Structures are given as structure tokens and as C-alpha cells.
GROMACS .gro file of C-alpha atoms in nm:
model
  475
    1UNK     CA    1   0.869  -4.346  -0.960
    2UNK     CA    2   1.056  -4.221  -1.265
    3UNK     CA    3   1.162  -3.864  -1.340
    4UNK     CA    4   0.885  -3.837  -1.598
    5UNK     CA    5   0.629  -3.946  -1.339
    6UNK     CA    6   0.762  -3.682  -1.099
    7UNK     CA    7   0.732  -3.415  -1.367
    8UNK     CA    8   0.373  -3.516  -1.440
    9UNK     CA    9   0.283  -3.518  -1.069
   10UNK     CA   10   0.443  -3.178  -1.013
   11UNK     CA   11   0.257  -3.024  -1.307
   12UNK     CA   12  -0.068  -3.157  -1.167
   13UNK     CA   13   0.022  -3.013  -0.827
   14UNK     CA   14   0.092  -2.669  -0.979
   15UNK     CA   15  -0.236  -2.680  -1.171
   16UNK     CA   16  -0.421  -2.757  -0.849
   17UNK     CA   17  -0.231  -2.479  -0.676
   18UNK     CA   18  -0.351  -2.227  -0.936
   19UNK     CA   19  -0.708  -2.354  -0.902
   20UNK     CA   20  -0.702  -2.306  -0.523
   21UNK     CA   21  -0.532  -1.965  -0.549
   22UNK     CA   22  -0.778  -1.830  -0.804
   23UNK     CA   23  -1.071  -1.972  -0.609
   24UNK     CA   24  -0.954  -1.781  -0.301
   25UNK     CA   25  -0.932  -1.470  -0.518
   26UNK     CA   26  -1.288  -1.527  -0.642
   27UNK     CA   27  -1.418  -1.553  -0.286
   28UNK     CA   28  -1.233  -1.234  -0.190
   29UNK     CA   29  -1.374  -1.058  -0.497
   30UNK     CA   30  -1.728  -1.166  -0.407
   31UNK     CA   31  -1.686  -1.038  -0.051
   32UNK     CA   32  -1.530  -0.717  -0.183
   33UNK     CA   33  -1.813  -0.659  -0.429
   34UNK     CA   34  -2.069  -0.683  -0.148
   35UNK     CA   35  -1.861  -0.453   0.075
   36UNK     CA   36  -1.802  -0.193  -0.196
   37UNK     CA   37  -2.172  -0.201  -0.287
   38UNK     CA   38  -2.268  -0.149   0.078
   39UNK     CA   39  -2.013   0.129   0.107
   40UNK     CA   40  -2.153   0.302  -0.202
   41UNK     CA   41  -2.505   0.287  -0.057
   42UNK     CA   42  -2.384   0.421   0.278
   43UNK     CA   43  -2.214   0.711   0.101
   44UNK     CA   44  -2.554   0.847   0.001
   45UNK     CA   45  -2.618   0.915   0.370
   46UNK     CA   46  -2.255   0.967   0.465
   47UNK     CA   47  -2.302   1.302   0.635
   48UNK     CA   48  -1.956   1.427   0.536
   49UNK     CA   49  -2.066   1.795   0.542
   50UNK     CA   50  -2.200   1.747   0.895
   51UNK     CA   51  -1.877   1.571   0.996
   52UNK     CA   52  -1.674   1.859   0.856
   53UNK     CA   53  -1.878   2.111   1.055
   54UNK     CA   54  -1.883   1.904   1.372
   55UNK     CA   55  -1.685   2.022   1.673
   56UNK     CA   56  -1.667   1.661   1.794
   57UNK     CA   57  -1.434   1.541   1.519
   58UNK     CA   58  -1.096   1.484   1.691
   59UNK     CA   59  -0.811   1.688   1.541
   60UNK     CA   60  -0.565   1.504   1.314
   61UNK     CA   61  -0.189   1.530   1.272
   62UNK     CA   62  -0.075   1.423   0.925
   63UNK     CA   63   0.281   1.287   0.956
   64UNK     CA   64   0.499   1.294   0.643
   65UNK     CA   65   0.851   1.143   0.643
   66UNK     CA   66   1.070   1.304   0.376
   67UNK     CA   67   1.407   1.198   0.239
   68UNK     CA   68   1.538   1.371  -0.074
   69UNK     CA   69   1.188   1.484  -0.175
   70UNK     CA   70   1.262   1.831  -0.317
   71UNK     CA   71   1.074   1.749  -0.640
   72UNK     CA   72   0.736   1.664  -0.483
   73UNK     CA   73   0.744   1.801  -0.128
   74UNK     CA   74   0.587   2.143  -0.196
   75UNK     CA   75   0.293   2.003  -0.395
   76UNK     CA   76   0.235   1.726  -0.143
   77UNK     CA   77   0.239   1.953   0.164
   78UNK     CA   78   0.018   2.209  -0.010
   79UNK     CA   79  -0.242   1.944  -0.085
   80UNK     CA   80  -0.232   1.820   0.275
   81UNK     CA   81  -0.275   2.168   0.420
   82UNK     CA   82  -0.582   2.243   0.208
   83UNK     CA   83  -0.779   1.928   0.287
   84UNK     CA   84  -1.128   1.963   0.434
   85UNK     CA   85  -1.123   1.877   0.802
   86UNK     CA   86  -1.239   2.067   1.111
   87UNK     CA   87  -0.886   2.093   1.253
   88UNK     CA   88  -0.565   1.930   1.129
   89UNK     CA   89  -0.194   1.999   1.116
   90UNK     CA   90   0.084   1.868   0.893
   91UNK     CA   91   0.405   1.739   1.050
   92UNK     CA   92   0.688   1.692   0.798
   93UNK     CA   93   0.997   1.507   0.919
   94UNK     CA   94   1.306   1.581   0.711
   95UNK     CA   95   1.502   1.260   0.764
   96UNK     CA   96   1.853   1.388   0.692
   97UNK     CA   97   1.786   1.471   0.327
   98UNK     CA   98   2.092   1.537   0.112
   99UNK     CA   99   1.904   1.752  -0.139
  100UNK     CA  100   1.711   2.080  -0.093
  101UNK     CA  101   1.401   1.930   0.075
  102UNK     CA  102   1.433   2.147   0.386
  103UNK     CA  103   1.524   2.459   0.186
  104UNK     CA  104   1.221   2.413  -0.042
  105UNK     CA  105   0.995   2.391   0.263
  106UNK     CA  106   1.151   2.701   0.418
  107UNK     CA  107   1.116   2.901   0.098
  108UNK     CA  108   0.764   2.785   0.013
  109UNK     CA  109   0.606   2.818   0.357
  110UNK     CA  110   0.822   3.086   0.522
  111UNK     CA  111   0.933   2.862   0.807
  112UNK     CA  112   1.088   2.998   1.124
  113UNK     CA  113   1.258   2.808   1.402
  114UNK     CA  114   1.026   2.706   1.687
  115UNK     CA  115   1.090   2.803   2.047
  116UNK     CA  116   0.945   2.487   2.202
  117UNK     CA  117   1.139   2.159   2.169
  118UNK     CA  118   0.963   1.834   2.080
  119UNK     CA  119   0.884   1.607   2.374
  120UNK     CA  120   1.051   1.284   2.264
  121UNK     CA  121   0.833   1.001   2.395
  122UNK     CA  122   0.995   0.758   2.151
  123UNK     CA  123   1.364   0.706   2.084
  124UNK     CA  124   1.478   0.845   1.748
  125UNK     CA  125   1.787   0.975   1.573
  126UNK     CA  126   1.893   1.320   1.703
  127UNK     CA  127   1.670   1.617   1.622
  128UNK     CA  128   1.857   1.907   1.459
  129UNK     CA  129   1.580   2.163   1.464
  130UNK     CA  130   1.204   2.226   1.461
  131UNK     CA  131   1.039   2.483   1.235
  132UNK     CA  132   0.686   2.619   1.209
  133UNK     CA  133   0.500   2.822   0.951
  134UNK     CA  134   0.363   3.158   1.064
  135UNK     CA  135   0.062   3.125   0.832
  136UNK     CA  136  -0.007   2.752   0.805
  137UNK     CA  137  -0.066   2.465   1.049
  138UNK     CA  138   0.270   2.319   0.952
  139UNK     CA  139   0.551   2.177   1.166
  140UNK     CA  140   0.880   2.064   1.014
  141UNK     CA  141   1.114   1.846   1.218
  142UNK     CA  142   1.472   1.833   1.087
  143UNK     CA  143   1.663   1.530   1.211
  144UNK     CA  144   1.957   1.310   1.133
  145UNK     CA  145   1.888   1.018   0.901
  146UNK     CA  146   1.735   0.720   1.076
  147UNK     CA  147   1.505   0.567   0.818
  148UNK     CA  148   1.133   0.585   0.749
  149UNK     CA  149   1.015   0.428   1.076
  150UNK     CA  150   1.246   0.650   1.278
  151UNK     CA  151   1.111   0.957   1.098
  152UNK     CA  152   0.750   0.852   1.161
  153UNK     CA  153   0.828   0.804   1.531
  154UNK     CA  154   0.972   1.155   1.547
  155UNK     CA  155   0.659   1.284   1.374
  156UNK     CA  156   0.433   1.109   1.624
  157UNK     CA  157   0.626   1.275   1.907
  158UNK     CA  158   0.589   1.616   1.742
  159UNK     CA  159   0.220   1.563   1.666
  160UNK     CA  160  -0.019   1.758   1.883
  161UNK     CA  161  -0.348   1.583   1.800
  162UNK     CA  162  -0.511   1.252   1.908
  163UNK     CA  163  -0.535   1.104   1.557
  164UNK     CA  164  -0.224   1.058   1.343
  165UNK     CA  165  -0.235   0.992   0.970
  166UNK     CA  166   0.077   0.847   0.804
  167UNK     CA  167   0.144   0.929   0.441
  168UNK     CA  168   0.436   0.982   0.200
  169UNK     CA  169   0.588   1.295   0.055
  170UNK     CA  170   0.510   1.167  -0.295
  171UNK     CA  171   0.137   1.129  -0.221
  172UNK     CA  172  -0.135   1.374  -0.324
  173UNK     CA  173  -0.459   1.335  -0.130
  174UNK     CA  174  -0.806   1.432  -0.235
  175UNK     CA  175  -0.977   1.715  -0.055
  176UNK     CA  176  -1.203   1.502   0.167
  177UNK     CA  177  -0.948   1.225   0.232
  178UNK     CA  178  -0.906   1.292   0.604
  179UNK     CA  179  -1.281   1.310   0.660
  180UNK     CA  180  -1.337   0.974   0.495
  181UNK     CA  181  -1.052   0.788   0.662
  182UNK     CA  182  -1.118   0.937   1.007
  183UNK     CA  183  -1.489   0.859   1.006
  184UNK     CA  184  -1.462   0.490   1.115
  185UNK     CA  185  -1.238   0.595   1.407
  186UNK     CA  186  -1.484   0.869   1.504
  187UNK     CA  187  -1.789   0.645   1.477
  188UNK     CA  188  -1.652   0.351   1.679
  189UNK     CA  189  -1.396   0.312   1.956
  190UNK     CA  190  -1.354  -0.048   1.842
  191UNK     CA  191  -1.187   0.069   1.519
  192UNK     CA  192  -0.814   0.100   1.595
  193UNK     CA  193  -0.666   0.156   1.249
  194UNK     CA  194  -0.797   0.263   0.908
  195UNK     CA  195  -0.629   0.223   0.572
  196UNK     CA  196  -0.729   0.427   0.268
  197UNK     CA  197  -0.701   0.331  -0.095
  198UNK     CA  198  -0.388   0.436  -0.284
  199UNK     CA  199  -0.419   0.516  -0.656
  200UNK     CA  200  -0.164   0.555  -0.934
  201UNK     CA  201  -0.106   0.924  -1.014
  202UNK     CA  202   0.104   0.866  -1.327
  203UNK     CA  203  -0.079   1.010  -1.627
  204UNK     CA  204  -0.317   1.221  -1.418
  205UNK     CA  205  -0.322   1.599  -1.443
  206UNK     CA  206  -0.223   1.752  -1.110
  207UNK     CA  207  -0.233   2.122  -1.029
  208UNK     CA  208  -0.147   2.290  -0.699
  209UNK     CA  209  -0.142   1.961  -0.514
  210UNK     CA  210  -0.478   1.837  -0.648
  211UNK     CA  211  -0.572   1.575  -0.906
  212UNK     CA  212  -0.785   1.773  -1.152
  213UNK     CA  213  -0.820   1.506  -1.420
  214UNK     CA  214  -0.786   1.129  -1.387
  215UNK     CA  215  -0.624   0.956  -1.683
  216UNK     CA  216  -0.469   0.617  -1.747
  217UNK     CA  217  -0.088   0.635  -1.781
  218UNK     CA  218   0.069   0.637  -2.124
  219UNK     CA  219   0.370   0.451  -1.985
  220UNK     CA  220   0.287   0.077  -2.008
  221UNK     CA  221   0.481  -0.012  -1.692
  222UNK     CA  222   0.277   0.240  -1.492
  223UNK     CA  223  -0.046   0.121  -1.660
  224UNK     CA  224   0.019  -0.237  -1.550
  225UNK     CA  225   0.052  -0.107  -1.195
  226UNK     CA  226  -0.289   0.065  -1.214
  227UNK     CA  227  -0.442  -0.279  -1.264
  228UNK     CA  228  -0.230  -0.422  -0.983
  229UNK     CA  229  -0.334  -0.149  -0.741
  230UNK     CA  230  -0.703  -0.196  -0.827
  231UNK     CA  231  -0.670  -0.568  -0.771
  232UNK     CA  232  -0.474  -0.531  -0.446
  233UNK     CA  233  -0.678  -0.251  -0.288
  234UNK     CA  234  -1.033  -0.253  -0.428
  235UNK     CA  235  -1.071  -0.627  -0.485
  236UNK     CA  236  -0.850  -0.775  -0.212
  237UNK     CA  237  -0.801  -0.553   0.091
  238UNK     CA  238  -1.172  -0.469   0.093
  239UNK     CA  239  -1.245  -0.839   0.134
  240UNK     CA  240  -0.987  -0.894   0.406
  241UNK     CA  241  -1.120  -0.590   0.591
  242UNK     CA  242  -1.471  -0.733   0.583
  243UNK     CA  243  -1.358  -1.039   0.784
  244UNK     CA  244  -1.122  -0.834   1.006
  245UNK     CA  245  -0.812  -1.000   0.861
  246UNK     CA  246  -0.652  -0.697   0.699
  247UNK     CA  247  -0.277  -0.742   0.749
  248UNK     CA  248  -0.151  -0.422   0.588
  249UNK     CA  249  -0.258  -0.064   0.654
  250UNK     CA  250  -0.055   0.103   0.382
  251UNK     CA  251   0.219   0.337   0.496
  252UNK     CA  252   0.117   0.566   0.213
  253UNK     CA  253  -0.220   0.634   0.376
  254UNK     CA  254  -0.325   0.504   0.717
  255UNK     CA  255  -0.473   0.656   1.031
  256UNK     CA  256  -0.427   0.552   1.396
  257UNK     CA  257  -0.486   0.683   1.744
  258UNK     CA  258  -0.169   0.852   1.865
  259UNK     CA  259  -0.198   0.695   2.211
  260UNK     CA  260  -0.185   0.345   2.058
  261UNK     CA  261   0.133   0.420   1.863
  262UNK     CA  262   0.298   0.551   2.181
  263UNK     CA  263   0.167   0.268   2.402
  264UNK     CA  264   0.290   0.006   2.154
  265UNK     CA  265   0.640   0.154   2.143
  266UNK     CA  266   0.623   0.326   1.806
  267UNK     CA  267   0.719   0.181   1.470
  268UNK     CA  268   0.994  -0.080   1.444
  269UNK     CA  269   1.310   0.070   1.297
  270UNK     CA  270   1.474  -0.261   1.206
  271UNK     CA  271   1.225  -0.355   0.934
  272UNK     CA  272   1.162  -0.260   0.571
  273UNK     CA  273   0.791  -0.344   0.603
  274UNK     CA  274   0.697  -0.112   0.887
  275UNK     CA  275   0.333  -0.083   0.774
  276UNK     CA  276   0.267  -0.458   0.776
  277UNK     CA  277   0.466  -0.506   1.096
  278UNK     CA  278   0.268  -0.235   1.276
  279UNK     CA  279  -0.066  -0.373   1.154
  280UNK     CA  280   0.019  -0.723   1.271
  281UNK     CA  281   0.138  -0.585   1.605
  282UNK     CA  282  -0.203  -0.418   1.647
  283UNK     CA  283  -0.376  -0.751   1.576
  284UNK     CA  284  -0.147  -0.938   1.816
  285UNK     CA  285  -0.168  -0.697   2.109
  286UNK     CA  286  -0.540  -0.629   2.080
  287UNK     CA  287  -0.614  -1.001   2.055
  288UNK     CA  288  -0.401  -1.069   2.362
  289UNK     CA  289  -0.582  -0.797   2.556
  290UNK     CA  290  -0.918  -0.955   2.476
  291UNK     CA  291  -1.054  -0.625   2.348
  292UNK     CA  292  -1.302  -0.600   2.065
  293UNK     CA  293  -1.131  -0.424   1.779
  294UNK     CA  294  -1.133  -0.378   1.403
  295UNK     CA  295  -0.872  -0.284   1.145
  296UNK     CA  296  -1.062  -0.126   0.857
  297UNK     CA  297  -0.999  -0.049   0.491
  298UNK     CA  298  -1.184   0.233   0.311
  299UNK     CA  299  -1.238   0.176  -0.065
  300UNK     CA  300  -1.279   0.546  -0.144
  301UNK     CA  301  -1.035   0.694  -0.399
  302UNK     CA  302  -0.851   0.927  -0.170
  303UNK     CA  303  -0.471   0.916  -0.218
  304UNK     CA  304  -0.261   0.929  -0.533
  305UNK     CA  305   0.102   0.826  -0.562
  306UNK     CA  306   0.363   0.816  -0.835
  307UNK     CA  307   0.473   0.461  -0.919
  308UNK     CA  308   0.794   0.341  -1.088
  309UNK     CA  309   0.804   0.397  -1.463
  310UNK     CA  310   1.108   0.180  -1.543
  311UNK     CA  311   1.161  -0.192  -1.501
  312UNK     CA  312   1.488  -0.133  -1.319
  313UNK     CA  313   1.327   0.070  -1.042
  314UNK     CA  314   1.013  -0.145  -1.032
  315UNK     CA  315   1.228  -0.455  -0.984
  316UNK     CA  316   1.402  -0.297  -0.685
  317UNK     CA  317   1.064  -0.204  -0.536
  318UNK     CA  318   0.924  -0.555  -0.572
  319UNK     CA  319   1.243  -0.703  -0.428
  320UNK     CA  320   1.202  -0.483  -0.120
  321UNK     CA  321   0.830  -0.556  -0.087
  322UNK     CA  322   0.883  -0.931  -0.092
  323UNK     CA  323   1.178  -0.919   0.147
  324UNK     CA  324   0.959  -0.716   0.381
  325UNK     CA  325   0.682  -0.975   0.357
  326UNK     CA  326   0.921  -1.260   0.440
  327UNK     CA  327   1.072  -1.063   0.727
  328UNK     CA  328   0.731  -0.992   0.881
  329UNK     CA  329   0.603  -1.350   0.841
  330UNK     CA  330   0.915  -1.477   1.016
  331UNK     CA  331   0.871  -1.221   1.295
  332UNK     CA  332   0.508  -1.321   1.354
  333UNK     CA  333   0.539  -1.690   1.266
  334UNK     CA  334   0.384  -1.800   1.597
  335UNK     CA  335   0.055  -1.635   1.497
  336UNK     CA  336   0.021  -1.851   1.184
  337UNK     CA  337  -0.247  -2.123   1.229
  338UNK     CA  338  -0.289  -2.007   1.589
  339UNK     CA  339  -0.662  -2.002   1.672
  340UNK     CA  340  -0.595  -1.751   1.951
  341UNK     CA  341  -0.563  -1.486   1.679
  342UNK     CA  342  -0.892  -1.566   1.510
  343UNK     CA  343  -0.929  -1.507   1.139
  344UNK     CA  344  -0.588  -1.336   1.124
  345UNK     CA  345  -0.410  -1.651   1.243
  346UNK     CA  346  -0.632  -1.900   1.059
  347UNK     CA  347  -0.702  -1.718   0.731
  348UNK     CA  348  -0.500  -1.402   0.669
  349UNK     CA  349  -0.152  -1.519   0.767
  350UNK     CA  350  -0.182  -1.868   0.606
  351UNK     CA  351  -0.292  -1.700   0.282
  352UNK     CA  352   0.012  -1.473   0.285
  353UNK     CA  353   0.237  -1.767   0.370
  354UNK     CA  354   0.119  -2.005   0.099
  355UNK     CA  355   0.015  -1.769  -0.179
  356UNK     CA  356   0.209  -1.445  -0.137
  357UNK     CA  357   0.537  -1.577   0.007
  358UNK     CA  358   0.564  -1.925  -0.150
  359UNK     CA  359   0.349  -1.847  -0.455
  360UNK     CA  360   0.629  -1.705  -0.674
  361UNK     CA  361   0.847  -2.011  -0.612
  362UNK     CA  362   0.568  -2.253  -0.702
  363UNK     CA  363   0.465  -2.047  -1.005
  364UNK     CA  364   0.816  -2.014  -1.148
  365UNK     CA  365   0.890  -2.382  -1.090
  366UNK     CA  366   0.560  -2.463  -1.257
  367UNK     CA  367   0.646  -2.266  -1.571
  368UNK     CA  368   0.984  -2.439  -1.597
  369UNK     CA  369   0.836  -2.784  -1.536
  370UNK     CA  370   0.565  -2.723  -1.794
  371UNK     CA  371   0.815  -2.629  -2.065
  372UNK     CA  372   1.043  -2.924  -1.983
  373UNK     CA  373   0.747  -3.162  -1.976
  374UNK     CA  374   0.625  -3.044  -2.316
  375UNK     CA  375   0.972  -3.083  -2.464
  376UNK     CA  376   1.000  -3.439  -2.324
  377UNK     CA  377   0.649  -3.531  -2.433
  378UNK     CA  378   0.530  -3.595  -2.076
  379UNK     CA  379   0.224  -3.372  -2.116
  380UNK     CA  380  -0.030  -3.361  -2.395
  381UNK     CA  381  -0.162  -3.048  -2.562
  382UNK     CA  382  -0.492  -3.066  -2.374
  383UNK     CA  383  -0.319  -3.045  -2.035
  384UNK     CA  384  -0.100  -2.758  -2.152
  385UNK     CA  385  -0.410  -2.571  -2.272
  386UNK     CA  386  -0.587  -2.635  -1.939
  387UNK     CA  387  -0.280  -2.509  -1.752
  388UNK     CA  388  -0.278  -2.194  -1.966
  389UNK     CA  389  -0.649  -2.129  -1.911
  390UNK     CA  390  -0.625  -2.174  -1.534
  391UNK     CA  391  -0.304  -1.973  -1.481
  392UNK     CA  392  -0.333  -1.706  -1.752
  393UNK     CA  393  -0.699  -1.705  -1.856
  394UNK     CA  394  -0.838  -1.709  -1.503
  395UNK     CA  395  -0.581  -1.451  -1.396
  396UNK     CA  396  -0.691  -1.223  -1.682
  397UNK     CA  397  -1.054  -1.260  -1.577
  398UNK     CA  398  -0.969  -1.161  -1.219
  399UNK     CA  399  -0.777  -0.854  -1.335
  400UNK     CA  400  -1.066  -0.752  -1.562
  401UNK     CA  401  -1.305  -0.802  -1.272
  402UNK     CA  402  -1.099  -0.560  -1.061
  403UNK     CA  403  -1.113  -0.296  -1.336
  404UNK     CA  404  -1.489  -0.331  -1.379
  405UNK     CA  405  -1.552  -0.340  -1.004
  406UNK     CA  406  -1.383   0.000  -0.998
  407UNK     CA  407  -1.600   0.126  -1.284
  408UNK     CA  408  -1.928  -0.012  -1.149
  409UNK     CA  409  -1.889   0.123  -0.797
  410UNK     CA  410  -1.617   0.392  -0.775
  411UNK     CA  411  -1.604   0.532  -1.131
  412UNK     CA  412  -1.280   0.723  -1.123
  413UNK     CA  413  -1.190   0.686  -1.490
  414UNK     CA  414  -1.451   0.887  -1.685
  415UNK     CA  415  -1.314   0.815  -2.032
  416UNK     CA  416  -1.412   0.495  -2.208
  417UNK     CA  417  -1.073   0.501  -2.378
  418UNK     CA  418  -0.899   0.478  -2.041
  419UNK     CA  419  -1.118   0.187  -1.934
  420UNK     CA  420  -1.050   0.014  -2.263
  421UNK     CA  421  -0.676   0.065  -2.218
  422UNK     CA  422  -0.683  -0.069  -1.863
  423UNK     CA  423  -0.888  -0.369  -1.976
  424UNK     CA  424  -0.624  -0.451  -2.238
  425UNK     CA  425  -0.349  -0.419  -1.979
  426UNK     CA  426  -0.549  -0.643  -1.742
  427UNK     CA  427  -0.519  -0.921  -2.001
  428UNK     CA  428  -0.168  -0.838  -2.120
  429UNK     CA  429  -0.015  -0.834  -1.771
  430UNK     CA  430  -0.059  -1.212  -1.757
  431UNK     CA  431   0.156  -1.258  -2.066
  432UNK     CA  432   0.497  -1.149  -1.946
  433UNK     CA  433   0.457  -0.879  -1.681
  434UNK     CA  434   0.322  -1.120  -1.420
  435UNK     CA  435   0.599  -1.369  -1.491
  436UNK     CA  436   0.860  -1.095  -1.456
  437UNK     CA  437   0.717  -1.003  -1.116
  438UNK     CA  438   0.741  -1.370  -1.021
  439UNK     CA  439   1.111  -1.372  -1.109
  440UNK     CA  440   1.173  -1.056  -0.907
  441UNK     CA  441   1.003  -1.206  -0.602
  442UNK     CA  442   1.202  -1.529  -0.628
  443UNK     CA  443   1.519  -1.318  -0.647
  444UNK     CA  444   1.397  -1.140  -0.333
  445UNK     CA  445   1.390  -1.474  -0.153
  446UNK     CA  446   1.756  -1.519  -0.238
  447UNK     CA  447   1.823  -1.161  -0.129
  448UNK     CA  448   1.657  -1.231   0.206
  449UNK     CA  449   1.864  -1.547   0.258
  450UNK     CA  450   2.176  -1.344   0.181
  451UNK     CA  451   2.063  -1.095   0.449
  452UNK     CA  452   2.029  -0.808   0.204
  453UNK     CA  453   1.929  -0.482   0.372
  454UNK     CA  454   1.828  -0.139   0.252
  455UNK     CA  455   1.550   0.016   0.050
  456UNK     CA  456   1.718   0.093  -0.281
  457UNK     CA  457   1.650   0.406  -0.482
  458UNK     CA  458   1.341   0.534  -0.658
  459UNK     CA  459   1.309   0.767  -0.955
  460UNK     CA  460   1.061   1.052  -0.922
  461UNK     CA  461   0.951   1.280  -1.201
  462UNK     CA  462   0.744   1.511  -0.984
  463UNK     CA  463   0.373   1.593  -1.005
  464UNK     CA  464   0.401   1.935  -1.161
  465UNK     CA  465   0.631   1.819  -1.442
  466UNK     CA  466   0.527   1.466  -1.541
  467UNK     CA  467   0.749   1.469  -1.848
  468UNK     CA  468   1.048   1.622  -1.670
  469UNK     CA  469   1.378   1.481  -1.554
  470UNK     CA  470   1.366   1.204  -1.298
  471UNK     CA  471   1.540   1.232  -0.965
  472UNK     CA  472   1.655   0.967  -0.720
  473UNK     CA  473   1.529   0.902  -0.372
  474UNK     CA  474   1.545   0.615  -0.129
  475UNK     CA  475   1.243   0.385  -0.123
   0.00000   0.00000   0.00000
């Protein structure tokens, strides 16, 4: 077989790869559409007011790790404290911040040092102090830096309620967020973890820790990410949840039973993908125990987060995300194709292996091979056009479908202009932005092989001053 024959065969392989990948996406979208439609119908009889008034709703501890979050911490904590729930507390863990995060909390909420020490049921970096608010249900744990997982473990130890909700200091939740995400846990003992949807806050008007007007971002980089988040959460995780193969309960918004976190040894501190690692550990341990269980995703619009607005920071984020994916797949490699783990082992993990992990490598190699083949005259124009339609055209259709699934069922963008803008970005992301993400993820593979560690830094503008100066924090 000549080199030209190999090029032709590889291009045909990549074309088939895109067909299979997009077909899987279509199936997930169909499942998600049914699930979101059912969820919307159930919401009519949701009984949220009754749940809010019920004395049987278990109390919730909202755990917030914070590292150099002085810009957003006050708004975030304020929004968490004012959520509608029968009884909840907020536990902020200051993970050795080098800025004024702790001082801002002390000044804003009048903190005083607590008399009672935290009972440390999990091993963490040393605790320097514990503070409480005299007027709010707020606990602040000040500790030496140990990383996000270490901070969450300290927060779980300090939590006083049976449900724990993990979120970030740069997240603003909607008023009924806790009610919605806690409901599956309240309604069924078989539900062991619930993930809520995370939305892009860039461009939205936020006052006093609340989103008062939803708008599409003016920044094109942030706007591309709105489409990505809709595709990943509304049109993908909803489908995986339906077949109990959800592999990630987002660290930005997820709820668990505190006893499970403690019984399973807390979050792993030697990983940069603690949310995926914890979710897979739940699947593994519950499957081994033979218990009936479910890991659930809620498609309600409940949590808003600020996303990167520069390519430099976005590239670092995607590098970390992909390294975390590789790390977790390696850690749980014995579950892949293992029928003992049901749909997780036979569907969820193989999908992430072939399409999320290896996908960027195949896609980038396919683009290079296509260009070389066209230059050498190996491929005709018809094949090149078919390749473009399958990889770019089909991808654009899927992104548009995610935007319109949001509009048909969840309707969070009231302006037609915003929907029009997002529709344009859904098409445009396949003409450069997607390819750039592919490059970043391939670079992440190299970074993983070189044993790169760390989270990198993230620029935050802050919710109350969206046009203000950006500050740096660790991601």
C-alpha cells in the first residue's frame, strides 16, 4: 500500500469517525429532548412551595472553597445565604488565600471567632481558625492552602447538615436552586448525587448576588462558551443522566449526602478533576455494593458562573480539563468495557475514551490529512465537501439544536436578538473556535505525558463590575 493509499484510507476513517460521533450526539439529543420535555411537564406539579414549607426537607450545608476570591466572594455568599430553603447554612473555606478574601468576609458579615473547633473526620491541611456570623447562618473556615479538594473536605467536616452542596465562590445561584437540586435526594433514597445546570453569567446583569436580567455576552469568546455549556449540560448530561451513566456531577453545583462523602473517604486531593473522580467513585462503590442507585442531572437553570473572556486563560482551562479527563480515565481504566458496571462501563466510559479523550487527536490528524491529501490530489472535491458537511455542517446543526432545545423548553433568553446572536455563534464556533479547542486538548495530552501539574490562573472581572479590572485566581 502506497502513502497515497494510506492517506485516502485515513481520510475515510476520519469521515466515518465523525459520522459515528455525530450519530451518538443525535441519540443523546433525542434522549435529552424527551427528558427535558418530561421535566418541564413535571414542573407544573412540582410542589416547590410545599417543599419549601415542609419540615421534612433535610437541612443543607452549602460548601464553598475560596482561594483569592476577594472580587466575587461577597456577592456569591450573599446569594447563597438568601436562597429559598427551609434550613440551610453556608460554609466558606478560605484555602490560604493571598488576597483579602478573609478580610472581605469579616467586614461584610461581621464575623467573630468561633468557640467550638471543627471535628476533623477527614485529613486536611491545618486549620488556622473558624469564624461565624452573629446574624447569618455562615461559617468560615480559615486554613492553610491545600487545594480545592482539601478545602471541600474541610468544609464537609465543618458542615452540620445531612446534605452538602458543593459550589464555587464565583457562582451565583438562583433563589430556588437548593430546592430544585435537593428534591431528587428528598424524593428517593436511591438518588445518591445530583448535579445542577451551570450557566454562563458573562453579559448578564447581576445585583446583590442575583441575576436580574439574562443577556448573551458581548465578548465573542464568552458567547462561544454559552453554546458549549448548553450543548454539554442541556443536550448531553441530561441524556447521560436518563440512562444512569452521568460521569460528572459538576464541582460548580452538585449535591450529595454528607455521610456518603465521609464513608467514601472524602474527595481525592491528588487530582485536578475531583468532580469526575468523585462521581466515578460513587458509581464504582455503589455498583460493587449491589445497591440500587442513581446519579441525576437537573436541567433547571439554577447556577451562573463567570467564564474566561480571553483565549490565553481559556486555553489554560481547557488544558486542565483535558488533563483531568485523562487522569480520571487512567485511574478508573478497569471499569471501561466492564459489564459489572452496567451502562457506565459499557456506554459512558467508552464514549469518553473514544470521543472525548482520543477525539481531539483524531480530529486534528484528520484536518492535517485532509489538507495534505487535497494538495497532493488524493481526494476529489466531492469528498472534501462531504467531509466538510459531516464535520462542520453536522456540528453546526447540533449546536443550533442545543440553543433551540434551551429556547423551546427552558426559555432563559427572552430577547430574540440574544437567540439570534447565539445561533450565529453556534454556526461560527465550527469555523475556527472548535479547531482551536482541539489544538488545546492535543497540547493537554502532551502536558499529561510530561507530568504537568497545577491548575493555572484564571482572570475574574467580578459580578458587580463586569467592565472592571480583571484579577487573577487559581483555577
